[in-house]
Amino acid sequence: MSEGASYICVALAGEIDLYERERLDAVLDVTERPAVVILDLARTSYLDSSALGAFVSLRERLIDSAGSEVIFAGAGKQVARLFEICGFDQVFARFDSVDAALQHLRVDQGDVERRRLESNPPS
Amino acid sequence: LAQIVDALPAPAIVAFLSPRRKVHVNAAFSRLQGGDGHAGSPPIVRFGERGRLLPPGDDPIGRALAGLEVATAQAQLQLRSGEFRTVVVSGTPCRNDDGTVGAAIVVMHDLQHDIDAAGVLRDLTAHTPALLFTADPAGRIDSINARWNEFIGEAADELLGTGWTRFIHPDDVAHVVDDWSKNVQRGEPYKGQWRFLRSDGTYRWTEIRAEAWRDGDGAIRRWFGSGTDVDAQRRALESLDFLAETGATVAGAQEDVALLLDRLAHAALEGLADISIFDLKEEDGSVRRQIVGSPRSRQSAIDIAKAFEAPRSGERHPIARALHDGETLHVPYVDEAFIQAHIAPPTRQAAWRFIDIRSIVCAPMLTSGRSIGALTLVRAGTSVPFDTSDMRVIQEVARRAAVAIENVRFKERERREARNLRGFADMGAALGGSLGLRDTLDAAMRAIVPERASWAYVNLFDERGDLRVASVYHDDAEKNRILASHVGAYYARGDSTLGSPAVARSRTPFLFDPIDYDAARSFVSHEILETFLTMNLGSAIVVPLLGATAVRGTLNLCMDAGRSFAAADVDFFQELAQRMAPAIANAELFERERLVARSFQDAALPAALPRVPGFAFHAIYEAGKAEALVGGDWYDAFSLADGRIVVSIGDVAGSGLSAAVTMSGVRQAIRGAAHVDPDPRVMLEAANQAVREDAGQRFVTAFVGVIDRHPLPVIRYQSAGHPAPILWTADGTLTQLSGHGPPLGLRAERTQENRECAIPPGSLLALFTDGLIESTRNVLDGEAKVCAALLDPSVNGAEDPAKRLHDAVLVDGSRDDVAILTIRTTGGTTP
C-alpha cells in the first residue's frame, strides 16, 4: 500500500449515463492526494460515453500526484467489452473484484472510504 | 309575622316600616346569606342590580313596604360576604287594620346554583308557553297549570299522580320513570327531555326541569317543575348533527355550500322559523344570500325577502351587526317602533312590514372567532315569539353551520391546491422531457385541456411582429385536426389594441366573456375566426407568454359555451405561464444553439465522398431522437495527392455546440496531419493534441485509416478507443479492425504500431460510431446485430450499404447520434 494515500471505493449501480452525470461527478470528486480510486462496477449494467469521460477526467486530475491511480473492479461482460472497445485496458488497471484489487494493493477493508451511486431507473 | 316567616321552608324575611326597615329573617335565609351572623348583630338585607346596591326604596323590600305586590321577579341579594346572589323574590305588603302598610314579607328562591333554571323561570314568567307542575316528595304530580290543557288536551287531569307516564313515548317511558324516581330520591335539581303525547296525537320532545323545595331541616316538601316544548329545537340539533356528518364529507365546490345551507334550512330550521336567511361572506369579500322559506310561510313574503341584498357593514340593520360585528340579536317582539329605530332604508322598512316580521333572531356564523356570515330566523304574522332557548339553539345552528361551511371551503381549497400542484407537476414532467419550443407549448396545453379549458392554443410573434398560431390542442380528435390545420398560420395583427395582441403588450391576463366576434373581425385572421365559430367557443382567458427578454406571444385558453372558467383559474393560468417562461427561454436558446451546432455539423461532414475507381463510399449521419442536441459524431474520407485515401470516424462525447466545435477541431487536425504525414499514428497524435488543447475535459474516440490502393487495397490504421470497424469479405467472413488504443485526451504512452488489414476486391468495410452498437445499451448484443446485418446479402450487397446497415440494426431509430461510413471494393482495382 502506498504511504499516506487515500483509498476510495466508488460503487456504481445500474445504468450510468448523461442523466447521472451530476451525481457521478459528485461521487468522483476526490480532493485527497495521493488517492487511489477503485471503481466498483460489479453492479454496473451500462456506461455511456459521458460516464467514460468522467473516468478519463478523474484520471487526468489524479495522475499528477505520484501514487494516485484509478482502478476498475468487478466489471461484468458488458462493461468489460466497453472497456476493451474504448481502449481503457491500455491505461486503467482492472481486477475481478474489489477484494482482489484491495489484496493487490495490500489495503485493509477498513482503510477504504466507501461511496456509492445508484442510478435511477430509466423513466 | 315573625312566626309565619319562621315557619316558611324557603328563605324569607319580614321587614317593618317602623322602626325604619327593621327585619326579621328565618333560618333558611340565614343559611342563604351565609356567615354565622354574630348572634347579636341585627340582620341587614340589601339587594343590588348588576353588582351595585339598589337604593333601599327601589329594592323588593322597599317596593313591598310601599304597598306594591312584588310578583316573582329576579333580584340580586347581597350576601354577608358582600357578593351578590341571584334569587327570585316575591314580596307581599302586610297592612294594618287601617289599611296602611306596616310591614312586608319577602320570600326568596335561590337560583344561583342553576343559572339555566333561572332562564327557564324567566321564560316561564314571560311569554314562553311553559308547562308548570308540582309534585309531592315522592315525585307524584299533584298539581298542573292550565297550559297542560292546551298541550295534552282534555285528559290533562290524567297526568296527576303517576298518570303522566301514560303520556310518555313507549320507547322512553322505562328510562324516564327510572330517571325521575332516582332523582327524586337524590333530591337534586332535575333536567330531562321526554316525548309527551300531544293532543294532536304527535309526540313532542318536552324538556322537564324540576327542583326540590326543602324545609328548614332540609327535608323535601315539594317538587316544583316546568315543561317546555323543545321539539323544534331538538329536531334542529339532530338534523344539524346529521348535516355536520354529511357536511364533512360533502365533495366541496361552491354548489355544495349552497346545498348544505339549503338542507340545513329545510331539515333543521323549518320548525323554528318561517323564513331562514343565510348571509355568507365569500372569499372575495362579497356576501352571498340564501333564503329558505318554510312551507307554511307566504310565498310573497319569501319573494320580498329574496329581493333584498344583505345589509352592508355599518348599515343600520340587525343583520349587519350579526354579519359584520359578530353580535347576536334577539328581538322577541318586533314592532313599528323597532323598525323605525333599527332599520334605515325606507324600502327595507316596508319589506319588514309586508313580511309582517314579528320576532327575529340574528346569529353570527362564527368560526375561529371570526364571523363568516349570519343566520337570521324570522317569525311572521301570528307566530309565537322567539324565546331565549330558541335563541341559544339558533346560535348553535349558526356556529355549527359556520364550521361545516369552513370544512367544505377548506376541502375545496385543498382540492384546488392539489389540482394546481398536479397540473404543475404534470407540466413540469412534460417540460422536463421536451426542449423544443413546440414540445414545451404542447406540454403546457396538455396540462390544461380538457380539465381546465375545453381547448387551448398558443400564438407567437413572428419576425414581422404579428401573431401566428404556434400550437393548438383540443381533446376532441376531430376538432383538434381542424384546429391543427391553422398551425403556422397568421393569427392577428401584432399592433392591435384588442384581444391577444393587447394582452401580450400589457402583460396582463384577460378574461374574454363573451367573445366579441365583431371586434375580433377587425384584427384576427378571417379563416381562423371562421373555424372558431364552429367550435362552440363561449369564453376565453388569454395569458401573456414571456420569453427570456420579451413577450413571445399568448397562451389562449378556450371554454365551450355553457362551461365557465373557475374564478381561481386565472391565477393558475398566470402561474402556469410564469412557469413556462424559463422553458420557453430554454427552448429559444436551444433552438438557436441547435441551429449553430447543426451548421457546424453540416460543415464538418464532407460535402462529397471521394470518387475513386474500384471503390464506392457511402455514409450516413443521423442525429439522435432522444438526445436533445446534435452530437459530436463525424466521419470523413478524402483522397491525397498520391492517390491514397484517408478515412476517419469519431465521436466527441456530449452534445451541443461545444461538442460540435471540438469535433470540428479534431477532424481538422486529422486532415491537416494527413496532408503533412499520412501516418495514422501521427494523425491520431495531432487529434490528441487538439483534444488536449480544448478547454473542457472530453471523452473523444477516433479511428483513422489510410488506404493504399496498390497493388491490392490495404488499410493501415490506428484506433483511439473507437469501436472497431468490421470488414466483410466475399467468402462470408467478418474481421474486426481492432485497435485498442485509449481514447484521445488521455496522457498515455501511444506505443502502438499501426495495424494493417487487406481489403480484398468485393469486400465491404464498415466504420461506425457507438450509436450503432449501443442503442439498446447492450454492447454485446449491438455488436452481434451489426455482424448479422453485415452477413446479410441485402445489406452487404445493397446499393447504399451505409443506409441499409443503419436501418437493419436500428429498427426503431437511435436515441444517440450515429455515423456510418462504408467502403466497398469493387472488382477492378487498377485504373
Short mmCIF file of N, CA and C in Angstrom, two decimals, chain B residues 642-780:
data_model
loop_
_atom_site.label_atom_id
_atom_site.label_comp_id
_atom_site.label_asym_id
_atom_site.label_seq_id
_atom_site.Cartn_x
_atom_site.Cartn_y
_atom_site.Cartn_z
N ASP B 642 -1.18 11.62 -53.65
CA ASP B 642 -0.53 10.41 -54.14
C ASP B 642 -1.51 9.27 -54.40
N GLY B 643 -2.80 9.57 -54.26
CA GLY B 643 -3.80 8.55 -54.58
C GLY B 643 -4.26 7.77 -53.37
N ARG B 644 -3.57 7.93 -52.24
CA ARG B 644 -4.04 7.24 -51.05
C ARG B 644 -5.32 7.90 -50.53
N ILE B 645 -6.05 7.12 -49.83
CA ILE B 645 -7.33 7.64 -49.31
C ILE B 645 -7.26 7.65 -47.78
N VAL B 646 -7.63 8.77 -47.19
CA VAL B 646 -7.67 8.87 -45.73
C VAL B 646 -9.13 8.77 -45.28
N VAL B 647 -9.37 7.90 -44.31
CA VAL B 647 -10.72 7.83 -43.72
C VAL B 647 -10.61 8.06 -42.22
N SER B 648 -11.60 8.70 -41.69
CA SER B 648 -11.64 8.84 -40.22
C SER B 648 -13.09 8.83 -39.77
N ILE B 649 -13.25 8.36 -38.58
CA ILE B 649 -14.58 8.41 -37.97
C ILE B 649 -14.35 8.61 -36.48
N GLY B 650 -15.25 9.30 -35.84
CA GLY B 650 -15.01 9.56 -34.42
C GLY B 650 -16.25 10.09 -33.73
N ASP B 651 -16.05 10.28 -32.45
CA ASP B 651 -17.20 10.64 -31.61
C ASP B 651 -16.70 11.48 -30.44
N VAL B 652 -17.26 12.67 -30.33
CA VAL B 652 -16.97 13.50 -29.17
C VAL B 652 -18.15 13.35 -28.21
N ALA B 653 -17.85 12.89 -27.01
CA ALA B 653 -18.94 12.67 -26.05
C ALA B 653 -19.62 13.98 -25.73
N GLY B 654 -20.92 13.88 -25.45
CA GLY B 654 -21.68 15.09 -25.16
C GLY B 654 -22.37 15.55 -26.41
N SER B 655 -23.02 16.68 -26.26
CA SER B 655 -23.77 17.15 -27.41
C SER B 655 -23.81 18.67 -27.37
N GLY B 656 -24.35 19.22 -28.38
CA GLY B 656 -24.49 20.66 -28.41
C GLY B 656 -23.33 21.34 -29.09
N LEU B 657 -23.38 22.64 -28.98
CA LEU B 657 -22.44 23.45 -29.73
C LEU B 657 -20.99 23.14 -29.39
N SER B 658 -20.69 23.01 -28.09
CA SER B 658 -19.28 22.85 -27.73
C SER B 658 -18.75 21.51 -28.22
N ALA B 659 -19.59 20.46 -28.20
CA ALA B 659 -19.16 19.16 -28.71
C ALA B 659 -18.89 19.27 -30.21
N ALA B 660 -19.77 20.00 -30.88
CA ALA B 660 -19.61 20.17 -32.33
C ALA B 660 -18.31 20.91 -32.64
N VAL B 661 -18.00 21.91 -31.79
CA VAL B 661 -16.77 22.68 -32.01
C VAL B 661 -15.55 21.79 -31.82
N THR B 662 -15.55 20.99 -30.75
CA THR B 662 -14.43 20.08 -30.50
C THR B 662 -14.26 19.11 -31.67
N MET B 663 -15.40 18.55 -32.07
CA MET B 663 -15.38 17.59 -33.16
C MET B 663 -14.77 18.19 -34.41
N SER B 664 -15.20 19.42 -34.70
CA SER B 664 -14.68 20.10 -35.88
C SER B 664 -13.16 20.27 -35.79
N GLY B 665 -12.71 20.62 -34.58
CA GLY B 665 -11.26 20.82 -34.38
C GLY B 665 -10.48 19.53 -34.57
N VAL B 666 -11.02 18.43 -34.01
CA VAL B 666 -10.33 17.14 -34.10
C VAL B 666 -10.26 16.70 -35.56
N ARG B 667 -11.35 16.87 -36.25
CA ARG B 667 -11.39 16.44 -37.65
C ARG B 667 -10.41 17.24 -38.50
N GLN B 668 -10.36 18.54 -38.21
CA GLN B 668 -9.43 19.39 -38.96
C GLN B 668 -7.98 19.00 -38.66
N ALA B 669 -7.73 18.67 -37.38
CA ALA B 669 -6.37 18.27 -37.01
C ALA B 669 -5.95 17.02 -37.78
N ILE B 670 -6.87 16.07 -37.89
CA ILE B 670 -6.58 14.83 -38.61
C ILE B 670 -6.32 15.13 -40.09
N ARG B 671 -7.17 15.99 -40.64
CA ARG B 671 -6.98 16.36 -42.05
C ARG B 671 -5.63 17.02 -42.28
N GLY B 672 -5.35 17.98 -41.38
CA GLY B 672 -4.09 18.72 -41.54
C GLY B 672 -2.89 17.80 -41.46
N ALA B 673 -2.89 16.91 -40.45
CA ALA B 673 -1.76 16.00 -40.26
C ALA B 673 -1.62 15.06 -41.46
N ALA B 674 -2.78 14.62 -41.99
CA ALA B 674 -2.75 13.68 -43.11
C ALA B 674 -2.06 14.29 -44.31
N HIS B 675 -2.24 15.59 -44.53
CA HIS B 675 -1.61 16.23 -45.67
C HIS B 675 -0.12 16.37 -45.48
N VAL B 676 0.32 16.42 -44.22
CA VAL B 676 1.75 16.54 -43.95
C VAL B 676 2.40 15.17 -43.89
N ASP B 677 1.80 14.28 -43.11
CA ASP B 677 2.37 12.93 -42.94
C ASP B 677 1.23 11.95 -42.77
N PRO B 678 0.83 11.30 -43.85
CA PRO B 678 -0.32 10.41 -43.77
C PRO B 678 -0.02 9.11 -43.03
N ASP B 679 0.37 9.25 -41.78
CA ASP B 679 0.63 8.11 -40.92
C ASP B 679 -0.45 8.11 -39.84
N PRO B 680 -1.19 7.06 -39.75
CA PRO B 680 -2.30 7.04 -38.77
C PRO B 680 -1.85 7.44 -37.36
N ARG B 681 -0.68 7.00 -36.97
CA ARG B 681 -0.21 7.31 -35.63
C ARG B 681 -0.01 8.82 -35.46
N VAL B 682 0.57 9.43 -36.49
CA VAL B 682 0.80 10.88 -36.46
C VAL B 682 -0.54 11.63 -36.45
N MET B 683 -1.45 11.14 -37.26
CA MET B 683 -2.76 11.80 -37.35
C MET B 683 -3.49 11.75 -35.99
N LEU B 684 -3.40 10.58 -35.34
CA LEU B 684 -4.08 10.47 -34.04
C LEU B 684 -3.43 11.35 -32.99
N GLU B 685 -2.08 11.46 -33.08
CA GLU B 685 -1.38 12.30 -32.11
C GLU B 685 -1.80 13.75 -32.27
N ALA B 686 -1.98 14.16 -33.55
CA ALA B 686 -2.45 15.53 -33.81
C ALA B 686 -3.85 15.72 -33.22
N ALA B 687 -4.67 14.69 -33.40
CA ALA B 687 -6.03 14.77 -32.85
C ALA B 687 -5.98 14.85 -31.32
N ASN B 688 -5.07 14.08 -30.75
CA ASN B 688 -4.91 14.07 -29.30
C ASN B 688 -4.54 15.46 -28.79
N GLN B 689 -3.62 16.10 -29.52
CA GLN B 689 -3.22 17.46 -29.16
C GLN B 689 -4.42 18.39 -29.20
N ALA B 690 -5.19 18.25 -30.25
CA ALA B 690 -6.35 19.12 -30.42
C ALA B 690 -7.32 18.95 -29.25
N VAL B 691 -7.50 17.71 -28.83
CA VAL B 691 -8.41 17.46 -27.71
C VAL B 691 -7.85 18.06 -26.43
N ARG B 692 -6.52 17.88 -26.23
CA ARG B 692 -5.91 18.36 -25.00
C ARG B 692 -5.91 19.88 -24.93
N GLU B 693 -5.84 20.51 -26.08
CA GLU B 693 -5.88 21.97 -26.08
C GLU B 693 -7.29 22.50 -25.85
N ASP B 694 -8.23 21.65 -26.10
CA ASP B 694 -9.61 22.03 -25.86
C ASP B 694 -9.79 22.23 -24.36
N ALA B 695 -10.48 23.28 -23.99
CA ALA B 695 -10.55 23.65 -22.58
C ALA B 695 -11.16 22.55 -21.71
N GLY B 696 -12.31 22.05 -22.14
CA GLY B 696 -13.00 21.07 -21.31
C GLY B 696 -12.44 19.69 -21.48
N GLN B 697 -12.48 18.91 -20.40
CA GLN B 697 -12.09 17.52 -20.50
C GLN B 697 -13.16 16.80 -21.27
N ARG B 698 -12.73 16.09 -22.30
CA ARG B 698 -13.72 15.41 -23.12
C ARG B 698 -13.31 13.98 -23.36
N PHE B 699 -14.33 13.19 -23.62
CA PHE B 699 -14.07 11.81 -23.99
C PHE B 699 -14.26 11.73 -25.50
N VAL B 700 -13.13 11.54 -26.18
CA VAL B 700 -13.18 11.53 -27.64
C VAL B 700 -12.57 10.23 -28.15
N THR B 701 -13.32 9.54 -29.00
CA THR B 701 -12.75 8.35 -29.61
C THR B 701 -12.64 8.60 -31.11
N ALA B 702 -11.66 7.95 -31.73
CA ALA B 702 -11.49 8.15 -33.17
C ALA B 702 -10.82 6.93 -33.79
N PHE B 703 -11.13 6.71 -35.01
CA PHE B 703 -10.45 5.69 -35.80
C PHE B 703 -9.95 6.39 -37.04
N VAL B 704 -8.67 6.22 -37.37
CA VAL B 704 -8.15 6.80 -38.60
C VAL B 704 -7.48 5.71 -39.42
N GLY B 705 -7.63 5.80 -40.70
CA GLY B 705 -7.01 4.80 -41.57
C GLY B 705 -6.55 5.44 -42.88
N VAL B 706 -5.53 4.85 -43.43
CA VAL B 706 -5.04 5.30 -44.73
C VAL B 706 -5.08 4.08 -45.66
N ILE B 707 -5.78 4.24 -46.77
CA ILE B 707 -5.94 3.11 -47.67
C ILE B 707 -4.99 3.27 -48.87
N ASP B 708 -4.18 2.25 -49.02
CA ASP B 708 -3.31 2.17 -50.21
C ASP B 708 -4.02 1.31 -51.22
N ARG B 709 -4.07 1.80 -52.45
CA ARG B 709 -4.81 1.02 -53.43
C ARG B 709 -3.95 0.02 -54.18
N HIS B 710 -2.62 0.22 -54.13
CA HIS B 710 -1.76 -0.61 -54.95
C HIS B 710 -0.80 -1.39 -54.10
N PRO B 711 -0.45 -2.56 -54.44
CA PRO B 711 -1.02 -3.29 -55.59
C PRO B 711 -2.43 -3.80 -55.29
N LEU B 712 -2.68 -4.15 -54.02
CA LEU B 712 -4.03 -4.54 -53.64
C LEU B 712 -4.45 -3.63 -52.48
N PRO B 713 -5.72 -3.35 -52.40
CA PRO B 713 -6.17 -2.44 -51.35
C PRO B 713 -5.80 -2.95 -49.96
N VAL B 714 -5.20 -2.07 -49.18
CA VAL B 714 -4.87 -2.41 -47.79
C VAL B 714 -5.06 -1.16 -46.94
N ILE B 715 -5.52 -1.34 -45.76
CA ILE B 715 -5.71 -0.19 -44.88
C ILE B 715 -4.76 -0.30 -43.70
N ARG B 716 -4.06 0.80 -43.43
CA ARG B 716 -3.25 0.88 -42.22
C ARG B 716 -4.02 1.80 -41.27
N TYR B 717 -4.08 1.42 -40.02
CA TYR B 717 -4.98 2.18 -39.15
C TYR B 717 -4.50 2.24 -37.71
N GLN B 718 -5.12 3.16 -36.99
CA GLN B 718 -4.94 3.30 -35.54
C GLN B 718 -6.32 3.60 -34.96
N SER B 719 -6.55 3.14 -33.75
CA SER B 719 -7.82 3.46 -33.09
C SER B 719 -7.54 4.07 -31.73
N ALA B 720 -8.30 5.06 -31.41
CA ALA B 720 -8.22 5.65 -30.07
C ALA B 720 -9.56 5.40 -29.39
N GLY B 721 -9.67 4.22 -28.82
CA GLY B 721 -10.88 3.90 -28.06
C GLY B 721 -12.14 3.80 -28.87
N HIS B 722 -12.00 3.67 -30.18
CA HIS B 722 -13.19 3.68 -31.02
C HIS B 722 -13.64 2.26 -31.35
N PRO B 723 -14.97 2.04 -31.47
CA PRO B 723 -15.45 0.73 -31.86
C PRO B 723 -14.77 0.27 -33.16
N ALA B 724 -14.34 -0.97 -33.13
CA ALA B 724 -13.57 -1.48 -34.27
C ALA B 724 -14.44 -1.59 -35.52
N PRO B 725 -13.95 -1.06 -36.65
CA PRO B 725 -14.65 -1.27 -37.91
C PRO B 725 -14.68 -2.77 -38.23
N ILE B 726 -15.64 -3.15 -39.05
CA ILE B 726 -15.77 -4.58 -39.39
C ILE B 726 -15.68 -4.74 -40.90
N LEU B 727 -14.86 -5.69 -41.28
CA LEU B 727 -14.68 -5.97 -42.70
C LEU B 727 -15.43 -7.25 -43.07
N TRP B 728 -16.28 -7.11 -44.04
CA TRP B 728 -16.96 -8.29 -44.60
C TRP B 728 -16.30 -8.64 -45.91
N THR B 729 -15.91 -9.88 -46.05
CA THR B 729 -15.33 -10.30 -47.32
C THR B 729 -16.25 -11.30 -48.00
N ALA B 730 -16.04 -11.39 -49.32
CA ALA B 730 -16.99 -12.15 -50.15
C ALA B 730 -17.10 -13.61 -49.74
N ASP B 731 -16.07 -14.11 -49.03
CA ASP B 731 -16.15 -15.52 -48.60
C ASP B 731 -17.01 -15.68 -47.35
N GLY B 732 -17.57 -14.57 -46.93
CA GLY B 732 -18.51 -14.65 -45.81
C GLY B 732 -17.85 -14.57 -44.45
N THR B 733 -16.64 -14.03 -44.39
CA THR B 733 -16.01 -13.87 -43.08
C THR B 733 -16.05 -12.41 -42.66
N LEU B 734 -16.05 -12.23 -41.34
CA LEU B 734 -16.02 -10.87 -40.77
C LEU B 734 -14.72 -10.70 -40.02
N THR B 735 -14.10 -9.54 -40.17
CA THR B 735 -12.86 -9.26 -39.45
C THR B 735 -12.99 -7.93 -38.74
N GLN B 736 -12.70 -7.94 -37.46
CA GLN B 736 -12.73 -6.67 -36.72
C GLN B 736 -11.38 -5.99 -36.84
N LEU B 737 -11.40 -4.70 -37.13
CA LEU B 737 -10.14 -3.95 -37.21
C LEU B 737 -9.87 -3.34 -35.83
N SER B 738 -9.50 -4.24 -34.91
CA SER B 738 -9.32 -3.80 -33.53
C SER B 738 -8.08 -2.98 -33.38
N GLY B 739 -8.16 -1.94 -32.59
CA GLY B 739 -7.00 -1.09 -32.40
C GLY B 739 -6.59 -1.05 -30.96
N HIS B 740 -7.56 -0.89 -30.06
CA HIS B 740 -7.33 -0.96 -28.63
C HIS B 740 -6.53 0.16 -28.03
N GLY B 741 -6.29 1.23 -28.75
CA GLY B 741 -5.62 2.37 -28.12
C GLY B 741 -6.59 3.11 -27.23
N PRO B 742 -6.10 3.83 -26.22
CA PRO B 742 -7.00 4.56 -25.33
C PRO B 742 -7.61 5.76 -26.04
N PRO B 743 -8.69 6.27 -25.51
CA PRO B 743 -9.35 7.42 -26.11
C PRO B 743 -8.41 8.62 -26.18
N LEU B 744 -8.76 9.57 -27.00
CA LEU B 744 -7.96 10.79 -27.13
C LEU B 744 -8.09 11.62 -25.85
N GLY B 745 -7.07 12.41 -25.62
CA GLY B 745 -7.12 13.32 -24.47
C GLY B 745 -6.50 12.75 -23.23
N LEU B 746 -6.24 11.46 -23.21
CA LEU B 746 -5.60 10.85 -22.05
C LEU B 746 -4.09 10.97 -22.21
N ARG B 747 -3.42 11.31 -21.10
CA ARG B 747 -1.97 11.32 -21.19
C ARG B 747 -1.47 9.89 -21.00
N ALA B 748 -1.21 9.27 -22.11
CA ALA B 748 -0.75 7.87 -22.04
C ALA B 748 0.23 7.63 -23.17
N GLU B 749 1.07 6.67 -22.95
CA GLU B 749 2.02 6.30 -23.99
C GLU B 749 1.27 5.72 -25.17
N ARG B 750 1.52 6.27 -26.33
CA ARG B 750 0.90 5.66 -27.50
C ARG B 750 1.99 4.92 -28.26
N THR B 751 2.19 3.72 -27.82
CA THR B 751 3.31 2.95 -28.36
C THR B 751 2.89 2.04 -29.49
N GLN B 752 1.59 2.00 -29.70
CA GLN B 752 1.13 1.01 -30.66
C GLN B 752 1.61 1.32 -32.07
N GLU B 753 1.98 0.26 -32.70
CA GLU B 753 2.31 0.37 -34.12
C GLU B 753 1.03 0.42 -34.91
N ASN B 754 1.10 1.00 -36.12
CA ASN B 754 -0.05 0.94 -36.99
C ASN B 754 -0.36 -0.50 -37.34
N ARG B 755 -1.63 -0.76 -37.50
CA ARG B 755 -2.01 -2.11 -37.91
C ARG B 755 -2.43 -2.08 -39.38
N GLU B 756 -2.42 -3.23 -39.95
CA GLU B 756 -2.77 -3.33 -41.37
C GLU B 756 -3.83 -4.39 -41.60
N CYS B 757 -4.64 -4.16 -42.62
CA CYS B 757 -5.64 -5.16 -42.97
C CYS B 757 -5.93 -5.06 -44.46
N ALA B 758 -5.85 -6.17 -45.15
CA ALA B 758 -6.13 -6.16 -46.58
C ALA B 758 -7.63 -6.08 -46.81
N ILE B 759 -7.99 -5.38 -47.88
CA ILE B 759 -9.41 -5.29 -48.24
C ILE B 759 -9.57 -5.91 -49.62
N PRO B 760 -9.87 -7.20 -49.66
CA PRO B 760 -9.95 -7.87 -50.97
C PRO B 760 -11.06 -7.27 -51.81
N PRO B 761 -10.93 -7.37 -53.15
CA PRO B 761 -11.99 -6.88 -54.01
C PRO B 761 -13.31 -7.58 -53.66
N GLY B 762 -14.37 -6.80 -53.75
CA GLY B 762 -15.69 -7.35 -53.44
C GLY B 762 -15.98 -7.40 -51.96
N SER B 763 -15.18 -6.64 -51.18
CA SER B 763 -15.42 -6.62 -49.72
C SER B 763 -16.17 -5.36 -49.34
N LEU B 764 -16.63 -5.36 -48.10
CA LEU B 764 -17.27 -4.16 -47.55
C LEU B 764 -16.69 -3.87 -46.18
N LEU B 765 -16.11 -2.69 -46.04
CA LEU B 765 -15.57 -2.28 -44.74
C LEU B 765 -16.54 -1.26 -44.14
N ALA B 766 -16.99 -1.53 -42.92
CA ALA B 766 -17.96 -0.63 -42.27
C ALA B 766 -17.32 0.04 -41.07
N LEU B 767 -17.31 1.36 -41.11
CA LEU B 767 -16.85 2.16 -39.97
C LEU B 767 -18.10 2.79 -39.34
N PHE B 768 -18.15 2.81 -38.02
CA PHE B 768 -19.35 3.35 -37.40
C PHE B 768 -19.03 3.92 -36.01
N THR B 769 -19.98 4.63 -35.47
CA THR B 769 -19.80 5.17 -34.11
C THR B 769 -20.64 4.34 -33.13
N ASP B 770 -20.44 4.61 -31.86
CA ASP B 770 -21.05 3.74 -30.84
C ASP B 770 -22.59 3.78 -30.84
N GLY B 771 -23.14 4.80 -31.47
CA GLY B 771 -24.61 4.85 -31.56
C GLY B 771 -25.20 3.63 -32.24
N LEU B 772 -24.39 3.01 -33.10
CA LEU B 772 -24.90 1.84 -33.82
C LEU B 772 -24.95 0.59 -32.95
N ILE B 773 -24.00 0.49 -32.03
CA ILE B 773 -23.96 -0.74 -31.22
C ILE B 773 -24.51 -0.54 -29.81
N GLU B 774 -24.77 0.69 -29.44
CA GLU B 774 -25.21 0.90 -28.05
C GLU B 774 -26.66 1.35 -27.93
N SER B 775 -27.39 1.26 -29.02
CA SER B 775 -28.73 1.82 -28.96
C SER B 775 -29.61 1.05 -27.97
N THR B 776 -29.32 -0.22 -27.75
CA THR B 776 -30.10 -0.97 -26.76
C THR B 776 -29.38 -1.01 -25.42
N ARG B 777 -28.28 -0.30 -25.33
CA ARG B 777 -27.47 -0.26 -24.11
C ARG B 777 -26.89 -1.64 -23.79
N ASN B 778 -26.84 -2.48 -24.80
CA ASN B 778 -26.25 -3.80 -24.62
C ASN B 778 -25.24 -3.94 -25.74
N VAL B 779 -23.98 -3.65 -25.39
CA VAL B 779 -22.97 -3.51 -26.42
C VAL B 779 -22.68 -4.86 -27.10
N LEU B 780 -22.77 -5.97 -26.36
CA LEU B 780 -22.52 -7.29 -26.95
C LEU B 780 -23.61 -7.60 -27.96
#
